[in-house]
PDB file of C-alpha atoms in Angstrom:
ATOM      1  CA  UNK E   1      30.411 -43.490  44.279  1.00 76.00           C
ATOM      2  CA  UNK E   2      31.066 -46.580  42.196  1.00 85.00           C
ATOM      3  CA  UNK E   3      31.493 -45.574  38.206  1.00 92.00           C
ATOM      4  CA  UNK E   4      30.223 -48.086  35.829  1.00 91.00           C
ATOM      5  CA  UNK E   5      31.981 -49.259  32.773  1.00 92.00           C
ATOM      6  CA  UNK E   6      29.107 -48.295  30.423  1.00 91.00           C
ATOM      7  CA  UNK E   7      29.604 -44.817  30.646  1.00 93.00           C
ATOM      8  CA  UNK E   8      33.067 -44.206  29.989  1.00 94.00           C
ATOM      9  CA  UNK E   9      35.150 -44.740  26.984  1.00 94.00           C
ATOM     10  CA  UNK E  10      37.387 -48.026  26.343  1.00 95.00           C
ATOM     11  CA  UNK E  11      40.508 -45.965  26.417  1.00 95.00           C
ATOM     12  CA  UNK E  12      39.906 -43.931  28.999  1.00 95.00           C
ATOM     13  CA  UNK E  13      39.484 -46.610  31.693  1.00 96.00           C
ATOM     14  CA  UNK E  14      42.360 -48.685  30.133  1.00 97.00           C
ATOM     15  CA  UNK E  15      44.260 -45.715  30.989  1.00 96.00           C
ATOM     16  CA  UNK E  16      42.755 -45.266  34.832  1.00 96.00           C
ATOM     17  CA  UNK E  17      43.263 -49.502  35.463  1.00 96.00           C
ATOM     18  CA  UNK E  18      47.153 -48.452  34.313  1.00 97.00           C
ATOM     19  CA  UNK E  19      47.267 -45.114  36.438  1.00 97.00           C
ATOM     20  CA  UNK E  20      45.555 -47.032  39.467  1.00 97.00           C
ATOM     21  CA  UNK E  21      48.352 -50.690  39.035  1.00 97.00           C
ATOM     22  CA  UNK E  22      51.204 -48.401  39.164  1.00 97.00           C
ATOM     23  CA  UNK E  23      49.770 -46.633  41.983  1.00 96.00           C
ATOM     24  CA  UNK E  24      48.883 -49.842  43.810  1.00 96.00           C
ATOM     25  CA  UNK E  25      52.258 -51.314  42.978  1.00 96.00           C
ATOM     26  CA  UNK E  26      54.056 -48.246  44.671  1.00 96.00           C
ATOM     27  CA  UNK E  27      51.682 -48.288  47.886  1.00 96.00           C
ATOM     28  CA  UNK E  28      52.787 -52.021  47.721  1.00 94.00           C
ATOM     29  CA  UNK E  29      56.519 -51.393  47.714  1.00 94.00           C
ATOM     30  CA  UNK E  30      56.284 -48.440  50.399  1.00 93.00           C
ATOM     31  CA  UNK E  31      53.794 -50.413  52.725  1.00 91.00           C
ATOM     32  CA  UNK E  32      55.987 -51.128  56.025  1.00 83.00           C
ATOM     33  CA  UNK E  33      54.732 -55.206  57.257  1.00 78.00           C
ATOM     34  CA  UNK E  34      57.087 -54.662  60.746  1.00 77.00           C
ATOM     35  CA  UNK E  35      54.217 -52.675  62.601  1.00 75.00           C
ATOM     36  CA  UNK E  36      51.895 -55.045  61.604  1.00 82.00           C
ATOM     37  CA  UNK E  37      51.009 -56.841  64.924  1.00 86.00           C
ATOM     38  CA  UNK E  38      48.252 -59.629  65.341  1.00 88.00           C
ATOM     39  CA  UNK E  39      46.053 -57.016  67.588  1.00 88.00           C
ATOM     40  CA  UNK E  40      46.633 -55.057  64.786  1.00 90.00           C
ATOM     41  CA  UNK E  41      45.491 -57.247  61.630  1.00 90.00           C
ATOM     42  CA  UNK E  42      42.746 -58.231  63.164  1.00 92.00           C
ATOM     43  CA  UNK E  43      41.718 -54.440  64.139  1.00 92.00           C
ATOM     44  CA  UNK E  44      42.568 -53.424  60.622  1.00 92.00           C
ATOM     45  CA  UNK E  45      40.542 -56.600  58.860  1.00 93.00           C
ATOM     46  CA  UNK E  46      37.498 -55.768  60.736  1.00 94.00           C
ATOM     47  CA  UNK E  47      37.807 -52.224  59.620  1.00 95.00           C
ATOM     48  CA  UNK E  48      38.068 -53.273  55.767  1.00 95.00           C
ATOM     49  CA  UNK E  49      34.781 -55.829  56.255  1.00 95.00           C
ATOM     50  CA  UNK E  50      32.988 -52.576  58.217  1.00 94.00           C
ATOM     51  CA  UNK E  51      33.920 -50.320  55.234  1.00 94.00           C
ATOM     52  CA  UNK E  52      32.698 -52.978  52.499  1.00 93.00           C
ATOM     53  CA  UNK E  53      29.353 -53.095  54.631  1.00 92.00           C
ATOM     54  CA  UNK E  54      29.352 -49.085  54.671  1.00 91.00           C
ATOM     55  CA  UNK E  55      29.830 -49.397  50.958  1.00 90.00           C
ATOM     56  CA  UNK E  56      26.706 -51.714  50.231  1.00 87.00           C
ATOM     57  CA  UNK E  57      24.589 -49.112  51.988  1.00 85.00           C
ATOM     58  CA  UNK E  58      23.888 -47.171  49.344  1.00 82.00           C
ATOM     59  CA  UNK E  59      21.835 -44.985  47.806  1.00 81.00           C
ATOM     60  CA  UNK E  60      21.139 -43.248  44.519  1.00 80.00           C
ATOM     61  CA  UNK E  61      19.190 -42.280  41.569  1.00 78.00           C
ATOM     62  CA  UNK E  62      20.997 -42.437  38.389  1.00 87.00           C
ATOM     63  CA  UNK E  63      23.899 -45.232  36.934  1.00 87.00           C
ATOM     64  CA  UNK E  64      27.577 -43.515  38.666  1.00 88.00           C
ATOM     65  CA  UNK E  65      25.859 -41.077  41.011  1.00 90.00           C
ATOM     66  CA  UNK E  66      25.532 -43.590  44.406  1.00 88.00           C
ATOM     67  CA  UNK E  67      25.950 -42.346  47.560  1.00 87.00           C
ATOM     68  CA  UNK E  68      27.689 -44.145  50.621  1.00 90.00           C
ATOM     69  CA  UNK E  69      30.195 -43.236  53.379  1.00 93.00           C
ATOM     70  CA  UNK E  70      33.853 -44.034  52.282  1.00 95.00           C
ATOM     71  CA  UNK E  71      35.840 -45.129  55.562  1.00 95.00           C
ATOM     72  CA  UNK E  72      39.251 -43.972  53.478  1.00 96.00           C
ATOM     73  CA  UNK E  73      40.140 -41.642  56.196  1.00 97.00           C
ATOM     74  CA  UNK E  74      39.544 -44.572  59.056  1.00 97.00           C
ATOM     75  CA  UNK E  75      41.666 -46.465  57.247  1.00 97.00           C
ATOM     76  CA  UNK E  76      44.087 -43.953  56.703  1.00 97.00           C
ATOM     77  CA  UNK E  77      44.895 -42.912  60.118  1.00 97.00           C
ATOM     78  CA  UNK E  78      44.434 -46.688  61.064  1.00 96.00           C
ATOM     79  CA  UNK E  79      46.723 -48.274  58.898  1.00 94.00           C
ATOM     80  CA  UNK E  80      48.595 -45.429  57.598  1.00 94.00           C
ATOM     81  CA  UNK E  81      48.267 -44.364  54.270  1.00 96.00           C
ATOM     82  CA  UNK E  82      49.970 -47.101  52.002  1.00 96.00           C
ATOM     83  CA  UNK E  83      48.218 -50.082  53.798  1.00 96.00           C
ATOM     84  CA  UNK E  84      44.723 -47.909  53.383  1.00 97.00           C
ATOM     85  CA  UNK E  85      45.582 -48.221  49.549  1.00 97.00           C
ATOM     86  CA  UNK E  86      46.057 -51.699  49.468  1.00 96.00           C
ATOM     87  CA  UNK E  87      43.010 -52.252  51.744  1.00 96.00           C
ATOM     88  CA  UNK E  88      40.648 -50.151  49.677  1.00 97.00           C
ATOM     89  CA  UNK E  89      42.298 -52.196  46.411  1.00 97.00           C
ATOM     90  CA  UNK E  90      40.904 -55.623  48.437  1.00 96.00           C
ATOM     91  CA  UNK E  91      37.232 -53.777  49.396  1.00 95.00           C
ATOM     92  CA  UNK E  92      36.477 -52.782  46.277  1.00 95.00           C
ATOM     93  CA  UNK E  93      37.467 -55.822  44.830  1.00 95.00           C
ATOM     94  CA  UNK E  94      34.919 -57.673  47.073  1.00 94.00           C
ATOM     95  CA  UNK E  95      32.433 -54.942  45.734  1.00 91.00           C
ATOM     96  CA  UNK E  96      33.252 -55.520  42.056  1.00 92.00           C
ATOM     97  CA  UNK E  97      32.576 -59.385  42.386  1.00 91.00           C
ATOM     98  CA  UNK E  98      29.363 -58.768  43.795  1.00 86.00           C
ATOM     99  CA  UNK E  99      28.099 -56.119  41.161  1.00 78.00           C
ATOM    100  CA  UNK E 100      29.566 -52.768  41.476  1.00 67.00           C
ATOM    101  CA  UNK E 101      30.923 -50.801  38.847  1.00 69.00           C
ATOM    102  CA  UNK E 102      32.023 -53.718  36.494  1.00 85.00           C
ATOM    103  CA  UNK E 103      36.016 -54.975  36.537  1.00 92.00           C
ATOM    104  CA  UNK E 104      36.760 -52.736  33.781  1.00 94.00           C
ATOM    105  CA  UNK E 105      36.188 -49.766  36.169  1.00 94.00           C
ATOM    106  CA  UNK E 106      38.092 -50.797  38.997  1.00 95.00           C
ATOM    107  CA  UNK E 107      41.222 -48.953  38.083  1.00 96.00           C
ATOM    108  CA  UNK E 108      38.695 -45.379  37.995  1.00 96.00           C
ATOM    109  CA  UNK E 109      37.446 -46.525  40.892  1.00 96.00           C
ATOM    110  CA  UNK E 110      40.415 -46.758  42.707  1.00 97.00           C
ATOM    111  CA  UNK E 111      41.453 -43.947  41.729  1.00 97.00           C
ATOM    112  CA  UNK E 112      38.712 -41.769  42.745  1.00 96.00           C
ATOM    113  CA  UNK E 113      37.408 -43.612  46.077  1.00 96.00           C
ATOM    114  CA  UNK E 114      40.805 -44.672  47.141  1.00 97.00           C
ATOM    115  CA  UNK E 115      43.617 -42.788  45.901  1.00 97.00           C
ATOM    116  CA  UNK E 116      42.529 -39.682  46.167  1.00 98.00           C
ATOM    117  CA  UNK E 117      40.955 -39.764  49.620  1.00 97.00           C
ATOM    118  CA  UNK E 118      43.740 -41.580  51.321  1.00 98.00           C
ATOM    119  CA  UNK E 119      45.913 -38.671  49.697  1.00 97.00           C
ATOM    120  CA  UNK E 120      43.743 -36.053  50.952  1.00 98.00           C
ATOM    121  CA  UNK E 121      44.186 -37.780  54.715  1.00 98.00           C
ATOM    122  CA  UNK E 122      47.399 -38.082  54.436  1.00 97.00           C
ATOM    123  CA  UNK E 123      48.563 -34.659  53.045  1.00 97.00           C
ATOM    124  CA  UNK E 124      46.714 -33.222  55.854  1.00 96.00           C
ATOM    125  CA  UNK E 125      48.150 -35.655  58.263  1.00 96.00           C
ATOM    126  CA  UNK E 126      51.511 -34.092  56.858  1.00 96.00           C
ATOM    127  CA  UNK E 127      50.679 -30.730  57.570  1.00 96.00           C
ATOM    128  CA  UNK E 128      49.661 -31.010  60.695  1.00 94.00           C
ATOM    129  CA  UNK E 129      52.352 -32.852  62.052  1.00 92.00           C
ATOM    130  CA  UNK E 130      54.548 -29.966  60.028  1.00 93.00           C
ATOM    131  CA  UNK E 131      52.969 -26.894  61.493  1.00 94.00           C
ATOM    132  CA  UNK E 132      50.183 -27.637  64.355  1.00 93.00           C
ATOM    133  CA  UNK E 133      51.180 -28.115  67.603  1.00 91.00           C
ATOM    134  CA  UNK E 134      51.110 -31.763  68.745  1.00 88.00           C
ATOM    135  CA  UNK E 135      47.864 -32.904  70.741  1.00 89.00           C
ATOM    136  CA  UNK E 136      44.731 -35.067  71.195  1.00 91.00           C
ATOM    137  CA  UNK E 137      42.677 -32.065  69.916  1.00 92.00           C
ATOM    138  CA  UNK E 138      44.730 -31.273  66.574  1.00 93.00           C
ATOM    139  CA  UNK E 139      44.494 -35.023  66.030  1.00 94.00           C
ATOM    140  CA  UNK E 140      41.052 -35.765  66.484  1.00 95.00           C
ATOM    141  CA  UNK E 141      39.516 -32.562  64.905  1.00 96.00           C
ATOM    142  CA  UNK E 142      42.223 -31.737  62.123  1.00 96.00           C
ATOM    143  CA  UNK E 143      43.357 -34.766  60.904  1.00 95.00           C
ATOM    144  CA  UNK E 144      39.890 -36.822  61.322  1.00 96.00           C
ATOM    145  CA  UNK E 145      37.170 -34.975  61.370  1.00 97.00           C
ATOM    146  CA  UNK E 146      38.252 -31.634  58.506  1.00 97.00           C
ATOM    147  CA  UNK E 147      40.132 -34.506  56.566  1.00 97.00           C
ATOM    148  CA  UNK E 148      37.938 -36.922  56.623  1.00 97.00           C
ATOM    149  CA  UNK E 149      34.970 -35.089  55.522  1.00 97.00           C
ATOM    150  CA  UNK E 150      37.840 -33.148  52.811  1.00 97.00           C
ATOM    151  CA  UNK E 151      38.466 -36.408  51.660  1.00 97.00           C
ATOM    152  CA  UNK E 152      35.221 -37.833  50.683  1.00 97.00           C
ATOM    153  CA  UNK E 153      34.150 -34.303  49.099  1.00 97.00           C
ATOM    154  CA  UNK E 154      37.364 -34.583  47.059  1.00 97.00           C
ATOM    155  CA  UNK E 155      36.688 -37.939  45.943  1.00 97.00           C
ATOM    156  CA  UNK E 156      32.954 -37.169  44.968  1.00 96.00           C
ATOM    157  CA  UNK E 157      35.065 -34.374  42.651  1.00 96.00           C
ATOM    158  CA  UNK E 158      36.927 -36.634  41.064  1.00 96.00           C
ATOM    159  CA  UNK E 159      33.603 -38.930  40.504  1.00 95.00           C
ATOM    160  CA  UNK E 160      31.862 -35.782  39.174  1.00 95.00           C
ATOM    161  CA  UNK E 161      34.875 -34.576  36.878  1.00 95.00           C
ATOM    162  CA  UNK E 162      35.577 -38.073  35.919  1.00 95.00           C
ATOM    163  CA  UNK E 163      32.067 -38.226  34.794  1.00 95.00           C
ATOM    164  CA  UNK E 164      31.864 -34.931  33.047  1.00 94.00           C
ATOM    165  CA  UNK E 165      34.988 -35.606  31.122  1.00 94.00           C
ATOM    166  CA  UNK E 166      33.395 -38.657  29.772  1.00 92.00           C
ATOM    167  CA  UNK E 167      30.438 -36.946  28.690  1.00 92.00           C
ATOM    168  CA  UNK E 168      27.852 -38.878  31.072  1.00 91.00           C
ATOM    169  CA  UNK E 169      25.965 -36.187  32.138  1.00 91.00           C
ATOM    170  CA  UNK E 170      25.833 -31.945  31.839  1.00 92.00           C
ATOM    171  CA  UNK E 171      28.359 -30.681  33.953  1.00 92.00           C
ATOM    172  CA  UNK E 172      25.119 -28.205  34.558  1.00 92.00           C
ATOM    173  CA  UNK E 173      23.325 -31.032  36.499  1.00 92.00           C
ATOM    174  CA  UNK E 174      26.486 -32.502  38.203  1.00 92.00           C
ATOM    175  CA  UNK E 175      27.694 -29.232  39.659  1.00 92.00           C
ATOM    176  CA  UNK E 176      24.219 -27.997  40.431  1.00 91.00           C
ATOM    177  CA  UNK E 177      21.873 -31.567  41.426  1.00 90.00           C
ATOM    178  CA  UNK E 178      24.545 -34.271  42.120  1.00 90.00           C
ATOM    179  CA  UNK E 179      27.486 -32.205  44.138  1.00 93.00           C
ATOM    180  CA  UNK E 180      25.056 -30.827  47.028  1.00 93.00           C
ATOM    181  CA  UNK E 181      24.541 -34.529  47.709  1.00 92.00           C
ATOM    182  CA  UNK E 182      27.775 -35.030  48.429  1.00 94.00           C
ATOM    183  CA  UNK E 183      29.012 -31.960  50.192  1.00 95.00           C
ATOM    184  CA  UNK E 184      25.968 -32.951  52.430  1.00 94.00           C
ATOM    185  CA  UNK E 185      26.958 -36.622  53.211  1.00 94.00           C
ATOM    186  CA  UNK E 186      30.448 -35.471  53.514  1.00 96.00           C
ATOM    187  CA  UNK E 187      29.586 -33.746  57.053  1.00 96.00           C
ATOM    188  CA  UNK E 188      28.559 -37.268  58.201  1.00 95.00           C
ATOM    189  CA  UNK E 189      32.034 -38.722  56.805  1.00 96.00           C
ATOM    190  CA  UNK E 190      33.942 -36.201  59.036  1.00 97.00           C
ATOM    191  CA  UNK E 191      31.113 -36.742  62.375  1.00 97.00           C
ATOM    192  CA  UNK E 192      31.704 -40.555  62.026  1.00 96.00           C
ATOM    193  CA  UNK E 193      35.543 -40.231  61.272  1.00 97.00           C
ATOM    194  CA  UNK E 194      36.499 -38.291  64.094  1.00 96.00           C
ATOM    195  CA  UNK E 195      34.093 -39.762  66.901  1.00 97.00           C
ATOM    196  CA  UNK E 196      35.729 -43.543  65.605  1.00 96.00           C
ATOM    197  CA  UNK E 197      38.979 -42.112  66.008  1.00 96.00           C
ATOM    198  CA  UNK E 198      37.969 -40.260  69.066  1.00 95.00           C
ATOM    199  CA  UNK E 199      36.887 -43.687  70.347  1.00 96.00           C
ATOM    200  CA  UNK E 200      40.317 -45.488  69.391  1.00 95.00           C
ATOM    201  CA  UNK E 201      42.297 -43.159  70.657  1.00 94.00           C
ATOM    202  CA  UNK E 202      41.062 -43.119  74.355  1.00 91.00           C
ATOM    203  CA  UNK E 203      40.850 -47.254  74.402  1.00 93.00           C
ATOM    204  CA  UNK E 204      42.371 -48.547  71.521  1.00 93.00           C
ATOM    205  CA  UNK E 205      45.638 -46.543  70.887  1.00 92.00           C
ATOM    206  CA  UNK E 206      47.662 -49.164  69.752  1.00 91.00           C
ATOM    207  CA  UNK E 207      45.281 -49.934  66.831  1.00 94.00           C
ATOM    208  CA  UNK E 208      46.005 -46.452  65.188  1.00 95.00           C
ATOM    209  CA  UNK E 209      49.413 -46.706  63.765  1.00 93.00           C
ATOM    210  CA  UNK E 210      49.319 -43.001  62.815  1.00 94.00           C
ATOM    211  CA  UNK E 211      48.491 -41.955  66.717  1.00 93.00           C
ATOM    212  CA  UNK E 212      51.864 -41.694  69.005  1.00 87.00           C
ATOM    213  CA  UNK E 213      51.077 -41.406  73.018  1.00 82.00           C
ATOM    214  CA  UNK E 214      54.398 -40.111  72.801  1.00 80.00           C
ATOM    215  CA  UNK E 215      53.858 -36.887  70.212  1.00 81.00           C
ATOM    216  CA  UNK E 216      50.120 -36.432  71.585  1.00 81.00           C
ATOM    217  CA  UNK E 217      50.107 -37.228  75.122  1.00 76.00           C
ATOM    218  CA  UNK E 218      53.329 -35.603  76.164  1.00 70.00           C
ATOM    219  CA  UNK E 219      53.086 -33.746  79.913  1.00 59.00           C
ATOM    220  CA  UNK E 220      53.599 -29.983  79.282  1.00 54.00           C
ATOM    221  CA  UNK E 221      57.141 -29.110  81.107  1.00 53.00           C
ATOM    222  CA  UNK E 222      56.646 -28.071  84.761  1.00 49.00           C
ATOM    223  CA  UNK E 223      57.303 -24.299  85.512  1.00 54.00           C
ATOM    224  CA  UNK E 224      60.239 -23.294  88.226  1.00 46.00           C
TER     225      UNK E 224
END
């Protein structure tokens, strides 16, 4: 969903471009650069150029209501969740530059199709690792396939309530004709997250800096 300048006060996306540089300049500071093999960049930068292709597939029928798959929860469990912010900051930069949204909505932007997704993953990520036992399944279903569909649903909220807020459209006809849409597409956001991290998991472990061979893989103890 990329939100375009013309329908949102001044002020109010001043204020999202200031929300969304603190946020990027936190995800900058926490972002650890040891893990970051070659295998690894070049995994992770042909992720970001198949999420900015994802993004120009898109569909719609009114200015602010486009829908695409996200790839934040990829990302997330790829790079980890402060990379996937700074990632998502490059992507929809690219997007901007070549006519989406308008640079004065990047900040709500980034907020909505970045921030709050990769929090989404990553809270659930936290949780599972806090209370779910530790395997391939939990992985694979919980934290990619429930969280990744969770997270673009959650995102599409904050593109609808962002919306609202600024008076765009009824709330009527975003709750009841534009939200459907979304909670429909975000099925295929949670079927293509988990059967790409299904995929890198079995051959390409070492690409997914969130999956441990150690934590998931571990031999159940042998009895007597």
């Amino acid at each position: 969903m990329n939100l375009p300048a013309h329908l949102f006060p001044a002020l109010f996306l001043w204020c999202a471009c200031a929300a969304a540089l603190a946020g990027l300049c936190v995800a900058v500071w926490r972002a650890d650069a040891t893990s970051l093999t070659p295998s690894r960049a070049n995994a992770w930068g042909g992720a970001a150029v198949l999420t900015l292709l994802m993004w120009s597939l898109s569909g719609g029928f009114k200015p602010g209501l486009s829908f695409h798959l996200l790839g934040a929860a990829v990302l997330t469990l790829l790079m980890g969740p402060w990379r996937a912010l700074i990632a998502l900051a490059a992507i929809l930069a690219v997007a901007t530059a070549t006519g989406g949204g308008g640079w004065l909505a990047i900040g709500l932007n980034w907020l909505t199709m970045a921030a709050v997704p990769v929090g989404v993953v990553g809270a659930a990520l936290w949780l599972a690792r806090r209370f779910l036992p530790a395997n391939l399944f939990v992985y694979v279903f919980v934290n990619a396939f429930l969280a990744g569909g969770a997270s673009f649903f959650a995102s599409a909220l904050a593109g609808v309530g962002a919306l609202a807020l600024a008076g765009a459209y009824e709330p009527d006809y975003l709750l009841l004709d534009a939200l459907p849409f979304y909670f429909l597409l975000s099925w295929s956001e949670a079927f293509t997250t988990g059967f790409l991290l299904a995929v890198l998991v079995v051959y390409r472990p070492h690409w997914v800096s969130t999956f441990d061979d150690a934590r998931y893989l571990k031999q159940p103890p042998l009895e007597g």
